[in-house]
Coordinates of C-alpha atoms in Angstrom, one line a residue:
Chain A
M55 CA 160.5 108.4 146.9
E56 CA 158.4 111.3 148.3
T57 CA 160.1 113.8 146.0
V58 CA 159.4 111.6 143.0
L59 CA 155.7 111.3 144.0
G60 CA 155.6 115.0 144.6
R61 CA 157.3 115.9 141.4
Y62 CA 155.1 113.7 139.2
R63 CA 152.0 114.1 141.4
N64 CA 149.9 115.6 138.6
L65 CA 150.9 113.0 136.0
I66 CA 150.3 110.2 138.5
I67 CA 146.8 111.5 139.2
L68 CA 146.2 111.9 135.4
V69 CA 147.3 108.3 134.8
G70 CA 145.2 107.1 137.7
V71 CA 142.0 108.9 136.6
L72 CA 142.5 107.7 133.0
F73 CA 143.2 104.2 134.1
L74 CA 140.0 104.1 136.1
Q75 CA 138.0 105.3 133.2
V76 CA 139.7 102.9 130.8
L77 CA 139.0 100.1 133.3
G78 CA 135.4 101.1 133.5
L79 CA 135.1 101.2 129.8
A80 CA 136.7 97.8 129.4
V81 CA 134.2 96.4 131.8
Q82 CA 131.3 97.9 129.8
V83 CA 132.7 96.6 126.5
K84 CA 133.1 93.1 128.0
R85 CA 129.6 93.0 129.3
T86 CA 127.1 93.1 126.5
S87 CA 124.4 94.7 128.7
D88 CA 126.4 97.8 129.5
A89 CA 123.2 99.8 129.9
E90 CA 122.5 97.8 133.1
S91 CA 126.0 98.0 134.5
T92 CA 126.0 101.8 134.2
R93 CA 122.4 102.4 134.9
L94 CA 122.9 104.3 138.1
I95 CA 125.2 106.9 136.5
R96 CA 122.8 107.3 133.7
V97 CA 119.8 107.7 136.0
W98 CA 121.7 110.4 137.9
A99 CA 122.7 112.3 134.8
V100 CA 119.3 112.1 133.2
G101 CA 117.7 113.0 136.5
T102 CA 119.8 116.1 136.7
I103 CA 119.5 117.3 133.1
T104 CA 116.0 116.3 132.0
P105 CA 114.0 118.3 134.7
L106 CA 115.5 121.5 133.2
E107 CA 114.5 120.4 129.7
R108 CA 111.1 119.3 130.9
G109 CA 110.5 122.7 132.6
L110 CA 111.6 124.6 129.5
I111 CA 109.4 122.5 127.2
W112 CA 106.5 123.0 129.6
G113 CA 107.0 126.8 129.6
Q114 CA 107.3 126.8 125.9
T115 CA 104.1 124.8 125.4
Y116 CA 102.2 126.8 128.0
S117 CA 103.1 130.1 126.4
G118 CA 102.4 128.6 122.9
N119 CA 99.0 127.4 124.1
L120 CA 98.2 130.7 125.6
W121 CA 98.9 132.4 122.3
H122 CA 97.0 129.9 120.2
N123 CA 94.0 129.4 122.4
Y124 CA 93.3 133.0 123.3
F125 CA 95.1 135.4 121.0
Y126 CA 95.2 133.7 117.7
L127 CA 91.6 132.7 116.9
R128 CA 91.3 134.6 113.7
G129 CA 89.9 132.6 110.9
V130 CA 88.9 129.7 113.1
R131 CA 85.3 129.7 111.8
A132 CA 86.3 129.5 108.2
E133 CA 88.8 126.8 109.0
N134 CA 86.2 124.9 110.9
R135 CA 83.9 124.9 107.9
Q136 CA 86.7 123.8 105.7
L137 CA 87.6 121.0 108.0
K138 CA 84.0 119.8 108.1
E139 CA 84.0 119.5 104.4
Q140 CA 87.2 117.7 104.5
I141 CA 85.8 115.2 107.1
D142 CA 82.9 114.5 104.8
Q143 CA 85.3 113.7 102.0
L144 CA 87.4 111.6 104.3
R145 CA 84.4 109.6 105.4
L146 CA 83.7 108.7 101.8
E147 CA 87.3 107.7 101.3
Q148 CA 87.1 105.7 104.5
V149 CA 84.2 103.6 103.1
R150 CA 86.3 102.7 100.1
L151 CA 89.3 102.0 102.2
N152 CA 87.3 99.7 104.5
Q153 CA 86.3 97.7 101.5
D154 CA 89.9 97.4 100.4
A155 CA 91.0 96.5 103.9
E156 CA 88.5 93.8 104.2
Q157 CA 89.5 92.4 100.9
A158 CA 93.1 92.4 101.9
H159 CA 92.1 90.8 105.1
R160 CA 90.5 87.9 103.3
L161 CA 93.5 87.5 101.0
Q162 CA 95.8 87.4 104.0
A163 CA 93.6 84.7 105.4
L164 CA 94.3 82.7 102.4
L165 CA 98.0 82.9 103.1
S166 CA 97.7 82.4 106.8
F167 CA 99.4 85.6 107.2
K168 CA 100.1 87.0 110.6
E169 CA 99.8 90.7 110.8
R170 CA 100.6 93.1 113.6
Y171 CA 98.6 96.1 114.1
I172 CA 99.2 99.0 116.3
S173 CA 96.6 98.7 119.0
K174 CA 97.8 101.2 121.6
T175 CA 100.0 104.2 121.5
V176 CA 101.0 107.0 123.8
A177 CA 102.0 110.5 122.7
A178 CA 105.2 111.9 124.1
Q179 CA 107.1 115.1 123.9
V180 CA 110.8 115.2 122.8
I181 CA 112.5 117.1 125.6
G182 CA 116.2 116.6 124.8
S183 CA 118.9 114.9 122.8
S184 CA 122.2 113.2 123.6
G185 CA 123.9 116.4 122.4
S186 CA 126.4 114.4 120.5
D187 CA 126.9 113.6 116.8
Q188 CA 128.2 110.2 117.8
S189 CA 125.0 109.2 119.5
R190 CA 121.9 110.1 117.6
S191 CA 119.2 109.7 120.2
V192 CA 116.6 111.8 121.9
Y193 CA 114.8 111.9 125.3
I194 CA 111.1 111.8 125.6
D195 CA 109.0 112.8 128.6
K196 CA 107.4 109.4 129.1
G197 CA 109.0 106.5 131.0
I198 CA 108.3 103.5 133.1
S199 CA 105.4 105.2 134.9
D200 CA 103.7 105.7 131.5
G201 CA 104.0 102.1 130.5
I202 CA 107.0 102.6 128.2
E203 CA 109.3 99.6 127.8
Q204 CA 112.5 98.9 126.0
D205 CA 112.3 98.2 122.3
M206 CA 109.0 99.9 121.7
A207 CA 108.6 101.5 118.3
V208 CA 108.5 105.3 118.2
L209 CA 106.8 107.1 115.3
T210 CA 105.5 110.4 114.0
A211 CA 102.7 111.0 111.6
D212 CA 105.3 111.1 108.8
G213 CA 107.1 107.8 109.6
V214 CA 109.3 105.8 111.9
V215 CA 111.6 107.7 114.3
G216 CA 113.3 104.9 116.2
K217 CA 112.9 102.6 119.1
V218 CA 113.1 103.0 122.9
L219 CA 116.5 102.1 124.1
T220 CA 116.6 102.8 127.8
V221 CA 113.7 103.5 130.1
F222 CA 113.9 105.7 133.1
P223 CA 111.2 106.5 135.7
S224 CA 109.7 109.4 133.8
T225 CA 111.8 109.7 130.7
S226 CA 113.1 107.4 128.0
L227 CA 116.0 107.4 125.6
V228 CA 115.0 106.8 122.0
L229 CA 117.6 105.6 119.5
L230 CA 116.9 107.2 116.1
I231 CA 117.0 105.3 112.9
N232 CA 120.0 107.3 111.6
D233 CA 122.3 106.2 114.4
Q234 CA 124.9 103.8 113.2
S235 CA 123.9 101.2 115.8
S236 CA 120.3 101.1 114.8
G237 CA 118.8 98.6 112.3
V238 CA 115.3 98.4 110.9
G239 CA 113.9 95.6 108.7
A240 CA 112.8 97.4 105.5
I241 CA 111.0 96.6 102.3
L242 CA 110.7 98.7 99.1
E243 CA 107.1 99.4 98.4
K244 CA 107.0 98.6 94.7
S245 CA 109.8 96.2 94.0
R246 CA 109.3 94.4 97.4
L247 CA 113.0 94.1 97.9
Q248 CA 114.0 93.6 101.5
G249 CA 116.9 95.0 103.3
V250 CA 118.2 96.5 106.5
L251 CA 118.0 100.2 107.2
R252 CA 121.0 101.5 109.1
G253 CA 122.4 104.8 110.1
T254 CA 125.9 105.9 109.1
P255 CA 128.5 107.7 111.2
N256 CA 127.6 111.0 109.6
G257 CA 123.9 110.6 110.3
E258 CA 122.7 109.5 106.9
V259 CA 120.4 106.5 106.5
M260 CA 121.3 103.6 104.1
L261 CA 119.4 100.5 103.0
E262 CA 121.8 97.6 103.2
R263 CA 121.8 94.0 101.9
V264 CA 120.3 94.8 98.6
M265 CA 122.0 92.8 95.9
S266 CA 123.7 94.8 93.2
D267 CA 121.8 93.1 90.4
E268 CA 118.5 94.4 91.7
Q269 CA 116.8 97.4 90.3
V270 CA 116.1 100.2 92.8
A271 CA 114.6 103.4 91.6
P272 CA 115.2 106.7 93.3
G273 CA 112.1 108.1 94.8
E274 CA 110.7 104.7 95.7
T275 CA 109.0 104.5 99.1
L276 CA 110.6 102.3 101.8
L277 CA 108.4 100.7 104.4
T278 CA 109.0 98.6 107.5
S279 CA 109.0 94.9 106.8
G280 CA 108.0 93.8 110.3
G281 CA 110.8 91.3 110.3
D282 CA 112.6 92.9 113.2
Q283 CA 109.7 92.2 115.5
I284 CA 109.9 95.8 116.8
F285 CA 108.2 97.9 114.1
P286 CA 104.8 96.9 112.8
K287 CA 104.8 96.2 109.1
G288 CA 104.0 98.8 106.5
L289 CA 105.1 102.0 108.3
P290 CA 106.8 104.6 106.1
L291 CA 110.6 104.8 106.6
G292 CA 111.6 107.1 103.8
R293 CA 112.3 107.4 100.2
V294 CA 115.2 106.2 98.1
A295 CA 117.4 109.3 97.5
K296 CA 120.4 107.8 95.7
V297 CA 121.5 104.4 94.5
A298 CA 125.1 103.5 93.9
G299 CA 127.2 100.3 93.9
T300 CA 129.6 99.4 96.7
D301 CA 133.3 98.7 96.5
S302 CA 132.8 95.0 96.8
G303 CA 130.2 95.1 94.1
L304 CA 127.9 92.6 95.8
F305 CA 125.5 95.0 97.3
L306 CA 123.9 98.3 96.4
N307 CA 124.5 101.5 98.4
V308 CA 121.0 102.8 98.7
K309 CA 120.8 106.2 100.4
V310 CA 117.4 106.9 102.0
K311 CA 115.8 110.2 103.0
P312 CA 113.9 109.5 106.2
A313 CA 110.2 110.1 106.1
A314 CA 110.2 111.6 109.6
N315 CA 112.2 114.8 110.1
L316 CA 114.7 113.4 112.6
G317 CA 116.4 116.8 113.0
R318 CA 113.3 118.5 114.3
L319 CA 111.3 116.1 116.4
E320 CA 108.8 117.6 118.8
E321 CA 105.9 115.1 119.4
V322 CA 106.2 111.4 118.8
L323 CA 104.0 108.3 119.3
V324 CA 105.3 105.3 121.2
V325 CA 103.7 102.0 120.3
L326 CA 102.7 100.5 123.6
A327 CA 101.1 97.4 122.2
K328 CA 100.9 95.5 118.9
Q329 CA 98.1 93.3 118.3
E330 CA 99.2 90.1 116.7
H331 CA 96.4 89.1 114.4
Q332 CA 96.1 85.9 112.6
A333 CA 94.2 87.0 109.6
T334 CA 91.0 85.0 109.3
A335 CA 88.0 85.4 107.3
E336 CA 84.6 84.3 108.6
G337 CA 84.0 80.6 108.9
T338 CA 86.2 77.9 110.1
G339 CA 88.6 75.4 108.6
R340 CA 91.2 75.6 106.0
V341 CA 90.4 76.8 102.5
R342 CA 91.9 74.8 99.7
T343 CA 93.2 76.7 96.8
V344 CA 91.3 74.6 94.4
D345 CA 88.0 75.5 96.2
I346 CA 88.8 79.2 95.9
M347 CA 89.7 78.8 92.2
A348 CA 86.5 76.9 91.7
Q349 CA 84.6 79.8 93.1
R350 CA 86.3 82.4 91.0
L351 CA 86.3 80.6 87.7
P352 CA 83.1 80.4 85.7
S353 CA 81.7 76.9 85.8
V354 CA 78.9 74.9 84.2
P355 CA 75.8 75.9 86.0
N356 CA 73.7 73.5 87.9
K357 CA 70.6 72.0 86.3
P358 CA 67.4 72.7 88.0
A359 CA 66.5 70.4 90.8
V360 CA 64.9 67.2 89.7
S361 CA 62.1 65.6 91.5
A362 CA 62.5 62.4 93.5
G363 CA 63.6 59.5 91.5
G364 CA 65.1 61.7 88.8
A365 CA 68.8 61.9 88.2
G366 CA 70.1 65.1 89.6
I367 CA 73.1 66.1 87.6
G368 CA 75.3 68.5 89.3
V369 CA 78.1 70.6 88.2
P370 CA 81.5 68.9 88.1
G371 CA 83.4 69.7 91.1
T372 CA 80.4 70.8 93.1
A373 CA 78.9 69.3 96.1
A374 CA 75.9 68.3 94.1
N375 CA 78.1 66.3 91.9
D376 CA 80.5 64.9 94.4
G377 CA 78.4 63.9 97.3
A378 CA 74.8 64.5 96.7
A379 CA 74.2 63.6 93.1
K380 CA 71.9 60.9 93.9
T381 CA 69.7 63.0 96.1
P382 CA 66.6 64.3 94.5
T383 CA 67.4 67.9 95.2
V384 CA 70.5 70.0 95.1
K385 CA 71.5 70.6 98.6
P386 CA 73.9 73.2 100.0
Q387 CA 77.3 71.9 100.7
S388 CA 76.9 72.4 104.3
Q389 CA 74.3 69.6 104.3
T390 CA 76.5 67.2 102.4
G391 CA 79.4 67.0 104.7
V392 CA 81.5 69.5 102.8
K393 CA 82.6 72.5 104.7
P394 CA 80.7 75.6 103.9
Q395 CA 83.0 77.9 102.1
T396 CA 81.9 81.1 103.7
S397 CA 85.5 82.1 104.3
A398 CA 86.2 82.2 100.6
P399 CA 87.0 85.7 99.6
S400 CA 85.2 85.8 96.3
V401 CA 81.8 84.7 97.3
R402 CA 81.1 87.1 100.1
P403 CA 78.7 89.7 98.8
K404 CA 79.5 93.3 99.0
P405 CA 77.1 96.0 99.5
V406 CA 75.8 97.7 96.4
E407 CA 77.7 100.9 97.1
S408 CA 81.0 99.0 97.1
D409 CA 80.6 98.3 93.4
T410 CA 81.0 101.9 92.6
T411 CA 84.0 102.4 94.8
K412 CA 85.8 99.1 94.4
P413 CA 89.1 99.4 92.6
Q414 CA 89.7 97.7 89.4
G415 CA 91.2 94.3 89.5
S416 CA 89.1 93.1 92.4
I417 CA 88.7 89.4 92.4
S418 CA 85.4 89.2 94.2
M419 CA 82.2 88.3 92.3
T420 CA 80.2 90.8 93.9
G421 CA 77.4 91.1 91.5
V422 CA 77.0 87.4 91.1
A423 CA 77.0 86.8 94.8
N424 CA 74.4 89.4 95.3
K425 CA 72.3 87.8 92.7
A426 CA 72.7 84.5 94.4
A427 CA 71.8 86.0 97.7
T428 CA 68.6 87.4 96.5
N429 CA 67.5 84.4 94.5
P430 CA 65.1 82.4 96.7
A431 CA 64.5 79.8 94.0
S432 CA 68.0 78.4 94.1
G433 CA 67.7 77.3 97.7
V434 CA 71.4 77.5 98.1
T435 CA 71.7 80.9 99.7
S436 CA 70.4 82.4 102.7
A437 CA 70.5 86.0 103.9
A438 CA 71.7 86.7 107.3
P439 CA 71.3 89.8 109.4
P440 CA 73.7 92.6 108.7
K441 CA 77.1 92.0 110.1
T442 CA 79.5 94.5 111.4
V443 CA 82.9 94.4 109.9
T444 CA 85.6 96.3 111.4
A445 CA 88.9 97.1 109.8
P446 CA 91.8 97.5 112.2
G447 CA 91.9 101.0 113.6
K448 CA 88.8 102.0 111.7
P449 CA 85.2 102.5 112.6
A450 CA 82.9 99.7 111.9
I451 CA 80.7 99.6 108.9
S452 CA 77.6 97.4 108.6
R453 CA 77.0 95.1 105.7
P454 CA 74.8 92.2 105.0
K455 CA 76.2 88.8 105.6
T456 CA 75.3 86.1 103.2
V457 CA 76.1 82.4 103.3
T458 CA 76.7 80.9 100.0
P459 CA 77.7 77.4 98.8
A460 CA 81.2 76.6 97.9
T461 CA 80.4 76.3 94.3
G462 CA 79.9 79.9 93.8
T463 CA 77.8 79.0 90.8
P464 CA 75.5 81.9 90.1
A465 CA 72.1 80.8 91.2
S466 CA 70.4 83.0 88.7
E467 CA 72.0 81.0 85.9
D468 CA 70.0 78.0 87.0
D469 CA 67.0 79.6 85.7
S470 CA 68.4 79.7 82.2
H471 CA 68.6 75.9 82.0
Chain B
M283 CA 132.5 129.1 150.4
P284 CA 134.5 129.8 147.3
I285 CA 136.7 127.1 145.8
T286 CA 140.3 128.2 145.5
Y287 CA 143.1 126.8 143.5
T288 CA 146.7 127.8 143.5
S289 CA 149.4 127.2 141.0
G290 CA 152.3 129.1 139.4
E291 CA 153.7 132.3 140.7
Q292 CA 153.9 134.4 137.6
V293 CA 150.4 133.8 136.3
E294 CA 147.2 134.8 138.1
V295 CA 145.1 132.1 139.5
Y296 CA 141.3 132.5 139.7
R297 CA 138.6 130.9 141.7
F298 CA 134.9 130.5 141.2
S299 CA 132.0 130.5 143.5
V300 CA 130.2 127.2 144.1
P301 CA 127.1 128.2 142.1
V302 CA 129.2 129.0 139.1
T303 CA 131.4 125.9 139.5
V304 CA 128.3 123.7 139.5
G305 CA 125.8 125.7 137.5
V306 CA 127.9 126.6 134.4
P307 CA 128.9 123.0 133.5
L308 CA 125.3 121.9 134.1
L309 CA 124.0 124.7 132.0
A310 CA 126.4 123.8 129.2
L311 CA 125.3 120.2 129.4
F312 CA 121.7 121.2 129.3
L313 CA 122.1 123.5 126.4
Q314 CA 124.1 120.9 124.5
A315 CA 121.2 118.4 125.0
F316 CA 118.4 120.8 124.3
V317 CA 119.4 123.4 121.7
P318 CA 120.1 120.8 118.9
L319 CA 116.4 119.8 119.0
R320 CA 115.5 123.2 117.7
F321 CA 118.7 124.1 115.8
P322 CA 120.2 120.8 114.5
F323 CA 123.4 122.6 113.4
F324 CA 124.2 123.4 117.0
S325 CA 125.4 119.8 117.6
I326 CA 128.6 120.9 115.9
F327 CA 129.5 122.8 119.0
D328 CA 130.7 121.1 122.2
L329 CA 129.8 123.5 125.0
P330 CA 130.9 121.1 127.8
L331 CA 134.4 121.0 126.2
L332 CA 134.6 124.8 126.0
V333 CA 133.6 125.0 129.7
T334 CA 136.2 122.4 130.6
I335 CA 138.9 124.4 128.8
F336 CA 137.8 127.6 130.4
F337 CA 137.8 126.3 134.0
A338 CA 141.1 124.5 133.5
M339 CA 142.9 127.5 132.0
A340 CA 141.5 129.8 134.7
R341 CA 142.4 127.6 137.6
R342 CA 145.7 126.6 136.2
N343 CA 145.8 123.5 138.4
P344 CA 146.2 120.2 136.5
V345 CA 144.5 118.1 139.1
S346 CA 141.4 120.3 139.3
G347 CA 141.5 120.6 135.5
L348 CA 141.5 116.9 134.8
L349 CA 138.9 116.2 137.5
T350 CA 136.6 118.9 136.1
G351 CA 137.1 117.4 132.6
A352 CA 136.5 113.9 133.8
L353 CA 133.3 114.8 135.7
I354 CA 131.8 116.8 132.8
G355 CA 132.8 114.2 130.3
L356 CA 131.3 111.3 132.3
I357 CA 128.0 113.2 132.7
Q358 CA 128.0 113.9 128.9
D359 CA 128.6 110.2 128.3
A360 CA 125.7 109.3 130.6
L361 CA 123.4 111.2 128.3
T362 CA 124.3 109.2 125.3
H363 CA 123.6 105.6 124.7
R364 CA 127.3 104.8 124.2
A365 CA 129.6 103.3 126.8
I366 CA 130.4 105.7 129.7
G367 CA 134.0 106.9 129.6
L368 CA 134.5 108.0 126.0
Y369 CA 134.0 111.7 126.6
G370 CA 135.3 111.2 130.1
I371 CA 138.7 110.1 129.0
A372 CA 138.9 112.8 126.2
K373 CA 137.9 115.6 128.5
T374 CA 140.2 114.4 131.2
V375 CA 143.1 114.7 128.8
V376 CA 141.9 118.1 127.6
G377 CA 141.4 119.4 131.2
F378 CA 144.9 118.3 132.2
G379 CA 146.4 119.8 129.0
A380 CA 144.5 123.1 129.3
S381 CA 145.4 123.7 132.9
S382 CA 149.0 122.8 132.2
M383 CA 149.1 125.2 129.3
G384 CA 147.2 127.8 131.3
A385 CA 150.0 127.6 133.9
K386 CA 152.6 128.4 131.4
L387 CA 151.0 130.7 129.0
D388 CA 149.1 133.9 129.3
A389 CA 145.8 132.8 127.9
E390 CA 143.9 136.0 128.5
N391 CA 143.9 137.5 125.0
A392 CA 141.5 136.4 122.3
G393 CA 144.1 135.2 119.8
A394 CA 145.7 132.8 122.2
R395 CA 142.4 131.6 123.4
F396 CA 141.2 130.9 119.9
L397 CA 144.3 128.9 119.0
L398 CA 144.3 127.0 122.2
T399 CA 140.6 126.1 121.9
L400 CA 141.2 125.0 118.3
G401 CA 144.1 122.8 119.4
F402 CA 142.2 121.3 122.3
Y403 CA 139.2 120.6 120.1
L404 CA 141.3 118.6 117.7
L405 CA 143.1 116.8 120.7
H406 CA 139.7 116.0 122.2
S407 CA 138.5 114.6 118.8
A408 CA 141.7 112.6 118.4
V409 CA 141.4 111.0 121.9
Y410 CA 137.7 110.3 121.5
F411 CA 138.1 108.7 118.1
T412 CA 141.1 106.6 119.3
V413 CA 139.3 105.3 122.3
A414 CA 136.1 104.8 120.4
R415 CA 137.7 102.8 117.7
G416 CA 140.4 101.1 119.7
M417 CA 138.3 100.0 122.7
V418 CA 134.6 100.2 121.8
S419 CA 135.0 99.2 118.1
L420 CA 132.8 102.0 117.0
T421 CA 132.9 102.8 113.3
L422 CA 133.5 106.5 113.2
D423 CA 134.3 108.5 110.1
W424 CA 136.9 111.2 110.6
S425 CA 136.8 114.1 108.1
W426 CA 139.6 116.6 108.3
S427 CA 137.5 119.3 106.7
R428 CA 134.6 118.8 109.0
G429 CA 136.9 118.4 112.0
V430 CA 138.8 121.6 111.3
L431 CA 135.6 123.5 110.5
A432 CA 134.0 122.4 113.7
G433 CA 137.2 123.3 115.6
L434 CA 137.2 126.8 114.1
A435 CA 133.5 127.2 115.0
N436 CA 134.1 126.0 118.5
A437 CA 137.1 128.3 118.9
A438 CA 135.1 131.3 117.8
V439 CA 132.2 130.5 120.1
G440 CA 134.7 129.7 122.9
V441 CA 136.4 133.1 122.7
A442 CA 133.0 134.8 123.1
L443 CA 131.9 132.4 125.8
Y444 CA 135.2 132.9 127.8
F445 CA 134.7 136.7 127.8
V446 CA 131.2 136.1 129.3
L447 CA 132.5 133.7 131.9
D448 CA 135.4 136.0 132.8
R449 CA 132.9 138.0 134.7
F450 CA 132.5 135.2 137.2
K451 CA 136.2 135.0 137.9
Q452 CA 137.4 135.9 141.4
R453 CA 140.9 136.7 142.2
T454 CA 142.6 134.6 144.8

């Protein structure tokens, strides 16, 4: 017996070591949360390797900063001047975008659309990778102590990078979108087709679940759909690079070029908090579609107010007609029991400057509303102090707030009758 | 205190100091995790595998070879998000095989080292893919052209690396 054991000692040890590893692997496969069952080993390994990487990155950054901050200041003055000019232009652009954002906000309110905005992020340095083609993931230098949690979205200025998979005390493992185990809810910007973005074994990114009878054009931009509850909606994912049919013929094979350069990641942003926002315009209560349409469409203008005892004839569909026709004067809806429709998108006045910057196709009746707001004779509008409107993530701009009746009937037209 | 290993009588057995025994695998793991960030093509190399082969062939002891392979492989697994054991099993087999071959062959010249490294790279890939597909149900695409190309690249780098690491060898 001893001779047999001695003779096959090496093989027995090999089989034993392999058996132990296979057993460990089987346990991990059986448990779905293998990250928890092997956490200690991972913490040790990461704790051994990442300090070296962190040190090297620190040294690299320090020497880079030294060079850029002290030795490479040529042309900074000219660049500063150029940047200031650029800021001025961007400010103008921002005003226009604020208008658009507010309009979109009001439209979302009509749809009771819940939007998630990025409200808090933390910048992180990529300090290492898994070092394997079979696991496309990177390590960042922020962990539990920095408020990082599992499943947080990770981005760059170019687009989505991935999500936080495992969090360690001072580092985190980020699963890239080109790993085959990742999945991101995606939507094509123009065609609005939805699908799932997945990585392939060879590191490419494919959009799955797009039916073969759909038209997908190469070059089209792909955005996050927000359906995965991890990535906020509307972040750039990439562009369609190639479209082909699958073997089964049911779905398209849409190859995507990621917006972020996943092969050369240095700094990333981790989304710490998403602000879930129920888009609401000012005012309370639900807005009926018919009311909104009534405001948008031209209607028969009100007749001038009639003195007491006279028959006040209102415009069909208006408060004056519905509820207050018998009253001697035309009253605002708010006084007739009908909800004031201040939340309606089309009746809110816009500042004068917005008229010049507003894109075509806008549905608001800016000019009319402004007229109404400034017509004291109509008695149906009242000017309020300027109100600050803030688009998400953008500085506030001030604009006058005006309360108008639900009819949206141009007050100035009253004068013509 | 140097770690010594003994094996066959005809071939020479080497030992390594503790700093080299610990430091070289750690450095290989570190470089494997760090360099692909700056040079993505570097991920085609498998430095921990090359170090496993080198130590196993130099020590010529199957037990130390397989244990070295298992340890390096498990640490490499821990750095990925996959189940721990995939690289561990593959490198255990390679460590055992390399030390067994090292005990029978004179693997000191560049040609033999090149061929052995190429062979062990393919063996490593085969074991990894088999375990990954068979046990973990991973969908992995095997491409012969890419596999052989990566094997040749690893073998070339391995030959150069082995000559550097030869300086740390100590005769028993």
